[in-house]
């Protein structure tokens, strides 16, 4: 029991000294470690998405030839097309409906707004 009290007192002292001496967090600054991690993670996600698009394009071509040659059913080819379309549109849909400005998506933008502004200028 005495050992448990020593551990409790020591941990409470560590917490109190940490609160007293660490009043600002250096990781929360604008150029801190979390900003660097966020930037590297978003760059990795963008490059991974490009790689996934390339692999899915090769998959679409392969499954199309397999469907034409009769190795798979056209129904399965349709399922693959719909699934890949939904996967590619998920990022744009989340970005649009959440209103976030994370800019993980490369060039979605508001193309309908640009189109409306150009059509209203022409008329």
PDB file of C-alpha atoms in Angstrom:
ATOM      1  CA  UNK A   1       0.000   0.000   0.000  1.00  0.00           C
ATOM      2  CA  UNK A   2       2.875   2.324   0.810  1.00  0.00           C
ATOM      3  CA  UNK A   3       4.390   1.747  -2.636  1.00  0.00           C
ATOM      4  CA  UNK A   4       1.100   2.670  -4.324  1.00  0.00           C
ATOM      5  CA  UNK A   5       0.963   5.954  -2.399  1.00  0.00           C
ATOM      6  CA  UNK A   6       4.506   6.816  -3.474  1.00  0.00           C
ATOM      7  CA  UNK A   7       3.649   6.166  -7.115  1.00  0.00           C
ATOM      8  CA  UNK A   8       0.478   8.250  -6.826  1.00  0.00           C
ATOM      9  CA  UNK A   9       2.275  11.169  -5.176  1.00  0.00           C
ATOM     10  CA  UNK A  10       5.109  11.035  -7.695  1.00  0.00           C
ATOM     11  CA  UNK A  11       2.731  10.987 -10.644  1.00  0.00           C
ATOM     12  CA  UNK A  12       0.710  13.887  -9.206  1.00  0.00           C
ATOM     13  CA  UNK A  13       3.916  15.889  -8.712  1.00  0.00           C
ATOM     14  CA  UNK A  14       4.927  15.215 -12.308  1.00  0.00           C
ATOM     15  CA  UNK A  15       1.539  16.375 -13.535  1.00  0.00           C
ATOM     16  CA  UNK A  16       1.658  19.541 -11.412  1.00  0.00           C
ATOM     17  CA  UNK A  17       5.178  20.443 -12.564  1.00  0.00           C
ATOM     18  CA  UNK A  18       4.214  19.752 -16.165  1.00  0.00           C
ATOM     19  CA  UNK A  19       1.228  22.072 -15.903  1.00  0.00           C
ATOM     20  CA  UNK A  20       3.298  24.780 -14.204  1.00  0.00           C
ATOM     21  CA  UNK A  21       6.251  24.813 -16.578  1.00  0.00           C
ATOM     22  CA  UNK A  22       4.654  23.845 -19.901  1.00  0.00           C
ATOM     23  CA  UNK A  23       2.156  26.612 -20.448  1.00  0.00           C
ATOM     24  CA  UNK A  24       2.439  26.756 -24.259  1.00  0.00           C
ATOM     25  CA  UNK A  25       2.606  23.874 -26.649  1.00  0.00           C
ATOM     26  CA  UNK A  26       5.236  24.251 -29.315  1.00  0.00           C
ATOM     27  CA  UNK A  27       3.533  21.682 -31.531  1.00  0.00           C
ATOM     28  CA  UNK A  28       0.500  23.947 -31.845  1.00  0.00           C
ATOM     29  CA  UNK A  29       2.390  26.724 -33.606  1.00  0.00           C
ATOM     30  CA  UNK A  30       1.818  27.487 -37.286  1.00  0.00           C
ATOM     31  CA  UNK A  31       5.053  25.877 -38.421  1.00  0.00           C
ATOM     32  CA  UNK A  32       4.919  23.059 -35.893  1.00  0.00           C
ATOM     33  CA  UNK A  33       5.325  19.360 -36.255  1.00  0.00           C
ATOM     34  CA  UNK A  34       1.610  18.706 -36.754  1.00  0.00           C
ATOM     35  CA  UNK A  35       1.433  21.074 -39.721  1.00  0.00           C
ATOM     36  CA  UNK A  36       4.345  19.237 -41.312  1.00  0.00           C
ATOM     37  CA  UNK A  37       2.676  15.883 -40.656  1.00  0.00           C
ATOM     38  CA  UNK A  38      -0.618  17.158 -42.073  1.00  0.00           C
ATOM     39  CA  UNK A  39       1.082  18.437 -45.227  1.00  0.00           C
ATOM     40  CA  UNK A  40       2.999  15.213 -45.778  1.00  0.00           C
ATOM     41  CA  UNK A  41      -0.095  13.106 -45.180  1.00  0.00           C
ATOM     42  CA  UNK A  42      -2.183  15.108 -47.657  1.00  0.00           C
ATOM     43  CA  UNK A  43       0.586  14.923 -50.280  1.00  0.00           C
ATOM     44  CA  UNK A  44       0.775  11.152 -49.755  1.00  0.00           C
ATOM     45  CA  UNK A  45      -3.007  10.817 -50.085  1.00  0.00           C
ATOM     46  CA  UNK A  46      -3.045  12.791 -53.344  1.00  0.00           C
ATOM     47  CA  UNK A  47      -0.254  10.691 -54.845  1.00  0.00           C
ATOM     48  CA  UNK A  48      -1.883   7.480 -53.639  1.00  0.00           C
ATOM     49  CA  UNK A  49      -5.137   8.511 -55.324  1.00  0.00           C
ATOM     50  CA  UNK A  50      -3.293   9.065 -58.613  1.00  0.00           C
ATOM     51  CA  UNK A  51      -1.770   5.597 -58.328  1.00  0.00           C
ATOM     52  CA  UNK A  52      -5.195   4.098 -57.586  1.00  0.00           C
ATOM     53  CA  UNK A  53      -6.645   5.777 -60.692  1.00  0.00           C
ATOM     54  CA  UNK A  54      -3.883   4.328 -62.880  1.00  0.00           C
ATOM     55  CA  UNK A  55      -4.370   0.824 -61.486  1.00  0.00           C
ATOM     56  CA  UNK A  56      -8.151   1.059 -61.875  1.00  0.00           C
ATOM     57  CA  UNK A  57      -7.780   2.181 -65.503  1.00  0.00           C
ATOM     58  CA  UNK A  58      -5.695  -0.902 -66.258  1.00  0.00           C
ATOM     59  CA  UNK A  59      -8.286  -2.998 -64.418  1.00  0.00           C
ATOM     60  CA  UNK A  60     -11.134  -1.550 -66.474  1.00  0.00           C
ATOM     61  CA  UNK A  61      -9.291  -2.328 -69.713  1.00  0.00           C
ATOM     62  CA  UNK A  62      -8.495  -5.866 -68.564  1.00  0.00           C
ATOM     63  CA  UNK A  63     -12.031  -6.634 -67.401  1.00  0.00           C
ATOM     64  CA  UNK A  64     -13.472  -5.177 -70.606  1.00  0.00           C
ATOM     65  CA  UNK A  65     -11.373  -7.547 -72.703  1.00  0.00           C
ATOM     66  CA  UNK A  66     -12.362 -10.416 -70.417  1.00  0.00           C
ATOM     67  CA  UNK A  67     -16.042  -9.552 -70.844  1.00  0.00           C
ATOM     68  CA  UNK A  68     -15.719  -9.293 -74.627  1.00  0.00           C
ATOM     69  CA  UNK A  69     -13.940 -12.648 -74.820  1.00  0.00           C
ATOM     70  CA  UNK A  70     -16.596 -14.261 -72.623  1.00  0.00           C
ATOM     71  CA  UNK A  71     -14.457 -15.034 -69.586  1.00  0.00           C
ATOM     72  CA  UNK A  72     -16.616 -12.918 -67.244  1.00  0.00           C
ATOM     73  CA  UNK A  73     -20.202 -11.751 -67.381  1.00  0.00           C
ATOM     74  CA  UNK A  74     -21.070  -8.230 -68.555  1.00  0.00           C
ATOM     75  CA  UNK A  75     -23.070  -7.836 -65.358  1.00  0.00           C
ATOM     76  CA  UNK A  76     -19.836  -8.155 -63.368  1.00  0.00           C
ATOM     77  CA  UNK A  77     -18.177  -5.602 -65.651  1.00  0.00           C
ATOM     78  CA  UNK A  78     -21.014  -3.200 -64.887  1.00  0.00           C
ATOM     79  CA  UNK A  79     -20.556  -3.754 -61.158  1.00  0.00           C
ATOM     80  CA  UNK A  80     -16.853  -2.974 -61.488  1.00  0.00           C
ATOM     81  CA  UNK A  81     -17.581   0.231 -63.438  1.00  0.00           C
ATOM     82  CA  UNK A  82     -20.136   1.421 -60.905  1.00  0.00           C
ATOM     83  CA  UNK A  83     -17.866   0.597 -57.956  1.00  0.00           C
ATOM     84  CA  UNK A  84     -14.887   2.437 -59.431  1.00  0.00           C
ATOM     85  CA  UNK A  85     -17.056   5.427 -60.278  1.00  0.00           C
ATOM     86  CA  UNK A  86     -18.369   5.592 -56.724  1.00  0.00           C
ATOM     87  CA  UNK A  87     -14.843   5.321 -55.312  1.00  0.00           C
ATOM     88  CA  UNK A  88     -13.555   8.105 -57.525  1.00  0.00           C
ATOM     89  CA  UNK A  89     -16.491  10.399 -56.745  1.00  0.00           C
ATOM     90  CA  UNK A  90     -16.413   9.869 -52.980  1.00  0.00           C
ATOM     91  CA  UNK A  91     -13.708  12.484 -52.381  1.00  0.00           C
ATOM     92  CA  UNK A  92     -15.534  15.127 -54.396  1.00  0.00           C
ATOM     93  CA  UNK A  93     -18.840  14.393 -52.686  1.00  0.00           C
ATOM     94  CA  UNK A  94     -17.330  14.584 -49.203  1.00  0.00           C
ATOM     95  CA  UNK A  95     -15.492  17.792 -50.092  1.00  0.00           C
ATOM     96  CA  UNK A  96     -18.652  19.357 -51.529  1.00  0.00           C
ATOM     97  CA  UNK A  97     -21.107  18.447 -48.772  1.00  0.00           C
ATOM     98  CA  UNK A  98     -18.770  19.026 -45.836  1.00  0.00           C
ATOM     99  CA  UNK A  99     -17.686  22.426 -47.104  1.00  0.00           C
ATOM    100  CA  UNK A 100     -14.169  21.666 -45.954  1.00  0.00           C
ATOM    101  CA  UNK A 101     -11.211  23.443 -47.386  1.00  0.00           C
ATOM    102  CA  UNK A 102      -8.703  20.668 -46.814  1.00  0.00           C
ATOM    103  CA  UNK A 103      -7.845  20.670 -50.525  1.00  0.00           C
ATOM    104  CA  UNK A 104      -7.044  16.989 -50.519  1.00  0.00           C
ATOM    105  CA  UNK A 105      -8.760  16.776 -53.842  1.00  0.00           C
ATOM    106  CA  UNK A 106      -6.593  18.160 -56.575  1.00  0.00           C
ATOM    107  CA  UNK A 107      -8.847  20.158 -58.915  1.00  0.00           C
ATOM    108  CA  UNK A 108     -12.504  19.764 -57.994  1.00  0.00           C
ATOM    109  CA  UNK A 109     -13.364  23.399 -57.390  1.00  0.00           C
ATOM    110  CA  UNK A 110     -16.839  24.712 -58.080  1.00  0.00           C
ATOM    111  CA  UNK A 111     -17.069  24.158 -61.805  1.00  0.00           C
ATOM    112  CA  UNK A 112     -20.807  24.775 -61.869  1.00  0.00           C
ATOM    113  CA  UNK A 113     -20.236  28.236 -60.378  1.00  0.00           C
ATOM    114  CA  UNK A 114     -17.579  29.017 -62.978  1.00  0.00           C
ATOM    115  CA  UNK A 115     -19.906  27.803 -65.700  1.00  0.00           C
ATOM    116  CA  UNK A 116     -22.787  29.965 -64.417  1.00  0.00           C
ATOM    117  CA  UNK A 117     -20.575  33.043 -64.223  1.00  0.00           C
ATOM    118  CA  UNK A 118     -19.341  32.556 -67.787  1.00  0.00           C
ATOM    119  CA  UNK A 119     -22.841  31.994 -69.160  1.00  0.00           C
ATOM    120  CA  UNK A 120     -24.214  35.092 -67.383  1.00  0.00           C
ATOM    121  CA  UNK A 121     -21.397  37.234 -68.814  1.00  0.00           C
ATOM    122  CA  UNK A 122     -22.102  36.089 -72.346  1.00  0.00           C
ATOM    123  CA  UNK A 123     -25.827  36.900 -72.304  1.00  0.00           C
TER     124      UNK A 123
END
